[in-house]
């Protein structure tokens, strides 16, 4: 978050991206809520990793589209076509199957991860509201700068109080291996671009699409976790992941069909409007000056 604040502020000072000012205290309060939800999401996600493996964490996280769909409807009134909602069923089913076959199940880890998943959905909806609502209309870079600044204000005192030795330990790691600092800075800078693209996808698509696309990342992360950390995954767990991936592809297909249907409907409406104008012009009566017997009568066309 320090890196996000620094990069965002630097780009604004250099004039690379103009900074949109916060319009009101109500808008600032929404940004504070967004930052608080983001911090809780990260903290609970990290706590869950102390009790459950990354593969299981990612499987639970794939339920985020389900929570996002509910919150987007409740908070924004955003509706999807029935096929899109139906595509969320295999995503949920896949998680249930994978959870039943998870050998490292832990109640604390599962609860923290599920709470983080629901908060991640809330974060997506709130950031979507701040960027797409006509009354808000913050651009992604400005919103990221404000959110990261408030997040630092939340996280720094918590780190000092709850982990007082963490900064000294980090200094010792840097002293023992200077490359650690480069990895830390590089990772923090990448986090800026991850969050920025996250906001851009939300702005130009929707909060639900963002979370469904994130499930593809989750499956990859689960595979890398198994390859690197040698986590045990049962056949039932693999079946659950496969069902989740199938749900992601079904969602993508439903969105593609919905978009194509909307475009076809718009084109048909435009064609009907054009035909109505032409038909009206053909039926329009002629105005003739003089009588029909007079050869010099002038004919006028209306339209």
Coordinates of C-alpha atoms in Angstrom, one line a residue, residues 87 212-213 247-257:
X87 CA -23.2 -20.6 -14.5
X212 CA -15.2 -14.8 -12.3
X213 CA -12.0 -14.0 -14.2
X247 CA -18.3 -23.0 -14.4
X248 CA -15.9 -20.2 -15.3
X249 CA -16.1 -21.2 -19.0
X250 CA -19.9 -21.4 -18.8
X251 CA -20.0 -17.9 -17.3
X252 CA -17.8 -16.5 -20.1
X253 CA -20.0 -18.1 -22.7
X254 CA -23.2 -16.8 -21.1
X255 CA -21.8 -13.2 -21.0
X256 CA -20.7 -13.6 -24.7
X257 CA -24.2 -14.7 -25.7

